[in-house]
Short mmCIF file of C-alpha atoms in Angstrom, two decimals:
data_model
loop_
_atom_site.label_atom_id
_atom_site.label_comp_id
_atom_site.label_asym_id
_atom_site.label_seq_id
_atom_site.Cartn_x
_atom_site.Cartn_y
_atom_site.Cartn_z
CA UNK A 160 24.40 -16.42 -8.70
CA UNK A 161 22.34 -13.40 -7.72
CA UNK A 162 20.95 -11.15 -10.46
CA UNK A 163 19.00 -7.90 -10.23
CA UNK A 164 15.63 -9.58 -10.54
CA UNK A 165 16.29 -11.93 -7.62
CA UNK A 166 17.98 -9.21 -5.62
CA UNK A 167 15.09 -6.75 -5.94
CA UNK A 168 12.69 -9.53 -5.00
CA UNK A 169 14.63 -10.12 -1.77
CA UNK A 170 14.82 -6.39 -1.10
CA UNK A 171 11.04 -6.26 -1.34
CA UNK A 172 10.50 -9.39 0.75
CA UNK A 173 12.81 -8.15 3.48
CA UNK A 174 10.00 -5.72 4.35
CA UNK A 175 7.78 -8.66 5.26
CA UNK A 176 10.12 -11.35 6.55
CA UNK A 177 13.61 -11.86 7.93
CA UNK A 178 16.02 -13.00 5.25
CA UNK A 179 18.17 -16.06 5.89
CA UNK A 180 21.88 -15.58 6.47
CA UNK A 181 22.65 -17.00 3.05
CA UNK A 182 20.19 -14.64 1.39
CA UNK A 183 21.66 -11.70 3.26
CA UNK A 184 25.19 -12.51 2.16
CA UNK A 185 24.23 -13.06 -1.47
CA UNK A 186 22.18 -9.89 -1.46
CA UNK A 187 24.89 -7.79 0.15
CA UNK A 188 27.48 -8.99 -2.33
CA UNK A 189 25.25 -8.14 -5.26
CA UNK A 190 24.12 -4.75 -3.98
CA UNK A 191 27.71 -3.75 -3.32
CA UNK A 192 28.43 -4.03 -7.04
CA UNK A 193 25.09 -2.86 -8.41
CA UNK A 194 24.04 0.78 -8.06
CA UNK A 195 20.62 0.08 -9.56
CA UNK A 196 19.74 -2.43 -6.86
CA UNK A 197 21.30 -0.22 -4.21
CA UNK A 198 18.99 2.59 -5.27
CA UNK A 199 16.09 0.16 -5.41
CA UNK A 200 16.76 -0.84 -1.80
CA UNK A 201 16.69 2.80 -0.69
CA UNK A 202 13.52 3.36 -2.67
CA UNK A 203 11.77 0.50 -0.88
CA UNK A 204 12.27 2.40 2.39
CA UNK A 205 11.13 5.67 0.81
CA UNK A 206 8.10 3.96 -0.66
CA UNK A 207 7.07 2.75 2.77
CA UNK A 208 7.52 6.17 4.34
CA UNK A 209 5.71 7.91 1.51
CA UNK A 210 2.82 5.43 1.65
CA UNK A 211 2.40 6.01 5.36
CA UNK A 212 2.45 9.76 4.89
CA UNK A 213 -0.14 9.29 2.15
CA UNK A 214 -2.38 7.19 4.39
CA UNK A 215 -2.11 9.66 7.23
CA UNK A 216 -3.68 12.15 4.91
CA UNK A 217 -0.85 14.61 4.48
CA UNK A 218 -2.70 15.26 1.26
CA UNK A 219 -5.92 13.76 2.49
CA UNK A 220 -6.99 17.08 3.91
CA UNK A 221 -7.31 18.49 0.44
CA UNK A 222 -9.19 15.41 -0.66
CA UNK A 223 -11.47 15.31 2.33
CA UNK A 224 -12.19 18.83 3.50
CA UNK A 225 -12.29 20.59 0.18
CA UNK A 226 -15.85 21.75 0.43
CA UNK A 227 -17.30 20.01 3.45
CA UNK A 228 -17.30 22.58 6.24
CA UNK A 229 -14.79 22.52 9.03
CA UNK A 230 -14.88 19.24 10.92
CA UNK A 231 -12.89 20.68 13.75
CA UNK A 232 -10.31 17.91 13.61
CA UNK A 233 -7.07 19.61 12.79
CA UNK A 234 -4.04 17.53 11.87
CA UNK A 235 -1.27 17.66 14.40
CA UNK A 236 1.84 19.45 13.26
CA UNK B 299 -0.37 -10.67 28.49
CA UNK B 300 -2.72 -7.78 28.84
CA UNK B 301 -6.27 -8.59 29.66
CA UNK B 302 -8.69 -7.68 26.94
CA UNK B 303 -10.98 -4.96 28.18
CA UNK B 304 -14.64 -4.86 27.21
CA UNK B 305 -14.63 -1.09 27.17
CA UNK B 306 -11.89 1.07 25.70
CA UNK B 307 -9.42 2.31 28.25
CA UNK B 308 -9.00 6.04 28.18
CA UNK B 309 -5.36 5.95 29.25
CA UNK B 310 -3.24 6.21 26.11
CA UNK B 311 -4.99 3.91 23.73
CA UNK B 312 -6.69 6.28 21.32
CA UNK B 313 -7.42 3.28 19.19
CA UNK B 314 -11.19 3.38 19.18
CA UNK B 315 -13.51 4.89 16.66
CA UNK B 316 -14.41 7.76 18.94
CA UNK B 317 -10.99 9.31 18.46
CA UNK B 318 -11.71 11.89 15.72
CA UNK B 319 -8.16 11.97 14.38
CA UNK B 320 -7.91 8.20 14.10
CA UNK B 321 -11.38 7.98 12.62
CA UNK B 322 -10.61 10.64 10.05
CA UNK B 323 -7.39 8.96 8.96
CA UNK B 324 -9.09 5.60 8.76
CA UNK B 325 -11.92 7.06 6.73
CA UNK B 326 -9.57 8.66 4.21
CA UNK B 327 -7.77 5.36 3.69
CA UNK B 328 -11.06 3.50 3.35
CA UNK B 329 -12.32 6.00 0.80
CA UNK B 330 -9.20 5.66 -1.31
CA UNK B 331 -9.50 1.92 -1.20
CA UNK B 332 -13.22 1.88 -1.98
CA UNK B 333 -12.92 4.34 -4.88
CA UNK B 334 -10.16 2.22 -6.32
CA UNK B 335 -12.30 -0.89 -6.19
CA UNK B 336 -15.60 0.63 -7.27
CA UNK B 337 -14.50 3.45 -9.56
CA UNK B 338 -17.45 5.42 -8.25
CA UNK B 339 -17.19 8.01 -5.52
CA UNK B 340 -20.83 7.86 -4.42
CA UNK B 341 -20.91 4.10 -4.13
CA UNK B 342 -17.58 4.26 -2.30
CA UNK B 343 -18.96 6.84 0.11
CA UNK B 344 -21.96 4.61 0.88
CA UNK B 345 -19.82 1.53 1.38
CA UNK B 346 -17.45 3.33 3.75
CA UNK B 347 -20.32 4.85 5.69
CA UNK B 348 -22.03 1.49 6.13
CA UNK B 349 -18.82 -0.23 7.10
CA UNK B 350 -18.10 2.41 9.73
CA UNK B 351 -21.61 2.24 11.16
CA UNK B 352 -21.31 -1.53 11.35
CA UNK B 353 -17.94 -1.18 13.02
CA UNK B 354 -19.12 1.38 15.58
CA UNK B 355 -21.53 -1.14 17.04
CA UNK B 356 -18.67 -3.22 18.38
CA UNK B 357 -15.92 -0.65 18.55
CA UNK B 358 -15.56 -1.09 22.29
CA UNK B 359 -14.40 -4.66 22.05
CA UNK B 360 -11.18 -3.75 20.28
CA UNK B 361 -8.21 -2.47 22.18
CA UNK B 362 -5.63 -2.85 19.47
CA UNK B 363 -5.64 -0.45 16.57
CA UNK B 364 -4.38 -3.04 14.09
CA UNK B 365 -7.14 -5.46 15.04
CA UNK B 366 -9.76 -2.77 14.68
CA UNK B 367 -8.40 -1.79 11.28
CA UNK B 368 -8.43 -5.38 10.07
CA UNK B 369 -11.97 -5.78 11.19
CA UNK B 370 -13.29 -2.52 9.73
CA UNK B 371 -11.48 -3.35 6.56
CA UNK B 372 -13.04 -6.81 6.37
CA UNK B 373 -16.48 -5.23 6.68
CA UNK B 374 -15.66 -2.74 3.95
CA UNK B 375 -14.45 -5.52 1.69
CA UNK B 376 -17.75 -7.35 2.13
CA UNK B 377 -19.71 -4.20 1.33
CA UNK B 378 -17.68 -3.69 -1.82
CA UNK B 379 -18.17 -7.29 -2.90
CA UNK B 380 -21.92 -6.90 -2.35
CA UNK B 381 -22.07 -3.74 -4.41
CA UNK B 382 -20.07 -5.29 -7.23
CA UNK B 383 -22.36 -8.30 -7.21
CA UNK B 384 -25.48 -6.17 -7.24
CA UNK B 385 -24.18 -4.20 -10.14
CA UNK B 386 -23.58 -7.52 -11.81
CA UNK B 387 -20.49 -5.91 -13.08
CA UNK B 388 -18.85 -8.95 -14.52
CA UNK B 389 -15.92 -7.00 -15.80
CA UNK B 390 -15.08 -5.62 -12.38
CA UNK B 391 -15.71 -8.95 -10.70
CA UNK B 392 -13.35 -10.72 -13.02
CA UNK B 393 -10.76 -7.99 -12.57
CA UNK B 394 -10.95 -8.53 -8.82
CA UNK B 395 -10.02 -12.14 -9.08
CA UNK B 396 -7.69 -11.83 -12.02
CA UNK B 397 -4.22 -12.52 -10.82
CA UNK B 398 -1.80 -12.64 -13.64
CA UNK B 399 0.02 -9.47 -14.32
CA UNK B 400 3.56 -8.60 -13.58
CA UNK B 401 5.53 -10.92 -15.71
CA UNK B 402 5.37 -8.61 -18.68
CA UNK B 403 6.48 -5.79 -16.38
CA UNK B 404 9.52 -7.78 -15.34
CA UNK B 405 10.34 -8.43 -18.99
CA UNK B 406 10.23 -4.70 -19.56
CA UNK B 407 12.61 -3.97 -16.70
CA UNK B 408 15.12 -6.81 -16.81
CA UNK B 409 17.09 -8.44 -19.60
CA UNK B 410 17.29 -12.17 -20.17
CA UNK B 411 19.98 -12.56 -17.54
CA UNK B 412 17.75 -10.83 -15.01
CA UNK B 413 19.86 -7.67 -14.96
CA UNK B 414 18.43 -4.15 -15.11
CA UNK B 415 18.12 -2.87 -18.64
CA UNK B 416 20.29 0.26 -18.84
CA UNK B 417 17.40 2.69 -19.32
CA UNK B 418 15.38 1.08 -16.51
CA UNK B 419 18.07 1.05 -13.84
CA UNK B 420 16.81 2.84 -10.71
CA UNK B 421 18.35 6.23 -10.00
CA UNK B 422 19.03 7.71 -6.57
CA UNK B 423 15.89 9.62 -5.60
CA UNK B 424 16.78 13.08 -4.47
CA UNK B 425 15.13 14.13 -1.24
CA UNK B 426 12.10 11.86 -1.09
CA UNK B 427 11.26 13.39 2.28
CA UNK B 428 10.83 16.78 0.62
CA UNK B 429 8.31 15.41 -1.86
CA UNK B 430 5.84 14.95 1.01
CA UNK B 431 5.35 18.70 1.17
CA UNK B 432 4.60 19.01 -2.52
CA UNK B 433 0.99 18.88 -3.57
CA UNK B 434 1.88 17.96 -7.11
CA UNK B 435 3.88 14.99 -5.89
CA UNK B 436 0.77 13.60 -4.18
CA UNK B 437 -1.17 13.87 -7.41
CA UNK B 438 1.55 11.83 -9.09
CA UNK B 439 1.49 9.33 -6.22
CA UNK B 440 -2.28 9.08 -6.47
CA UNK B 441 -2.25 8.36 -10.17
CA UNK B 442 0.60 5.84 -9.83
CA UNK B 443 -1.32 3.99 -7.14
CA UNK B 444 -4.51 4.09 -9.17
CA UNK B 445 -2.59 2.84 -12.18
CA UNK B 446 -1.73 -0.44 -10.47
CA UNK B 447 -3.75 -3.52 -11.42
CA UNK B 448 -6.50 -3.78 -8.82
CA UNK B 449 -5.34 -6.94 -7.10
CA UNK B 450 -1.86 -5.48 -6.68
CA UNK B 451 -3.19 -2.14 -5.48
CA UNK B 452 -5.31 -3.94 -2.92
CA UNK B 453 -2.47 -5.88 -1.29
CA UNK B 454 -0.16 -2.88 -1.45
CA UNK B 455 -2.70 -0.67 0.28
CA UNK B 456 -3.45 -3.26 2.92
CA UNK B 457 0.24 -3.64 3.67
CA UNK B 458 1.55 -0.09 3.38
CA UNK B 459 -1.46 2.15 3.94
CA UNK B 460 -3.41 0.11 6.46
CA UNK B 461 -0.13 -1.26 7.85
CA UNK B 462 -1.56 -4.74 8.26
CA UNK B 463 0.74 -7.66 9.03
CA UNK B 464 1.33 -10.27 6.32
CA UNK B 465 -0.67 -12.96 8.08
CA UNK B 466 -3.64 -10.64 8.51
CA UNK B 467 -3.66 -9.90 4.80
CA UNK B 468 -3.28 -13.56 3.84
CA UNK B 469 -6.18 -14.51 6.10
CA UNK B 470 -8.45 -11.73 4.87
CA UNK B 471 -7.79 -12.42 1.20
CA UNK B 472 -7.26 -16.14 1.58
CA UNK B 473 -3.92 -16.18 -0.23
CA UNK B 474 -0.60 -17.85 0.59
CA UNK B 475 2.37 -15.98 2.03
CA UNK B 476 4.46 -16.54 -1.07
CA UNK B 477 1.60 -15.28 -3.21
CA UNK B 478 1.48 -12.16 -1.07
CA UNK B 479 5.24 -11.64 -1.42
CA UNK B 480 5.05 -11.92 -5.19
CA UNK B 481 2.14 -9.50 -5.40
CA UNK B 482 3.80 -6.94 -3.15
CA UNK B 483 6.98 -7.23 -5.18
CA UNK B 484 5.09 -6.63 -8.41
CA UNK B 485 3.24 -3.69 -6.92
CA UNK B 486 6.45 -2.11 -5.65
CA UNK B 487 8.26 -2.64 -8.96
CA UNK B 488 5.50 -0.77 -10.76
CA UNK B 489 5.00 1.92 -8.20
CA UNK B 490 8.66 2.84 -7.93
CA UNK B 491 8.97 2.81 -11.70
CA UNK B 492 5.99 5.14 -12.02
CA UNK B 493 7.19 7.52 -9.30
CA UNK B 494 10.66 7.64 -10.77
CA UNK B 495 9.48 8.33 -14.31
CA UNK B 496 6.85 10.87 -13.34
CA UNK B 497 8.51 12.64 -10.50
CA UNK B 498 12.07 11.88 -9.47
CA UNK B 499 13.56 11.91 -12.97
CA UNK B 500 12.06 15.33 -13.57
CA UNK B 501 13.47 16.60 -10.30
CA UNK B 502 17.03 16.13 -11.49
#
């Protein structure tokens, strides 16, 4: 029987590996009934997107160029 | 299979260290990583600088961005280890290898049946894409990331910021795949909890 702990673990792992058919079915059944895990699944995708934006320096400009003159490299819009 | 070129092709592969945009992005990520490990901006700056100089010597032999990143990152990791050793900072060194944190977090979040505790159940984040434009959000993100235990922060950054593949991370850190999965899971549990409590709950 799938619980939230196991389900969130699979939701995390699915970002690194393909889940087996059995895992997929168990997960889907659980997530259908559990809003918390459903939200968690969405958040895993958001977390990935946000992390990439973070790494690309969306805010890095502030961190990097604060007081070191203009480097000439402007971020693309 | 593409033949590996000795010199970078100028076509569309802006993967080398002479591309200022790529170099800048890489440097920012390296700095964040180094500061996290060393807790000292000057030492971090030196480590990143040295790693990049070392990397530039052979930059031409890489024609895949991911490979180059892995390699630069491996150099940086060595520099950091050296610095930590020189400092004889036993506390930091033991923190680097310490690998047992997360279970108490899971006890906080889940009940004995492994179900979300009512007050911990994840909410629907409203407009995460909008948060990107908010400077305050990035400060929250920064502090959440810095609040992770170091070993978890390291694997999370390698996976999600450096975008390394699982096997590359396992090889670099010499850990098993299942170990990596557990650590990433723990990191994500904490990070999403922190972001929700410090940003998305307040947005409502």
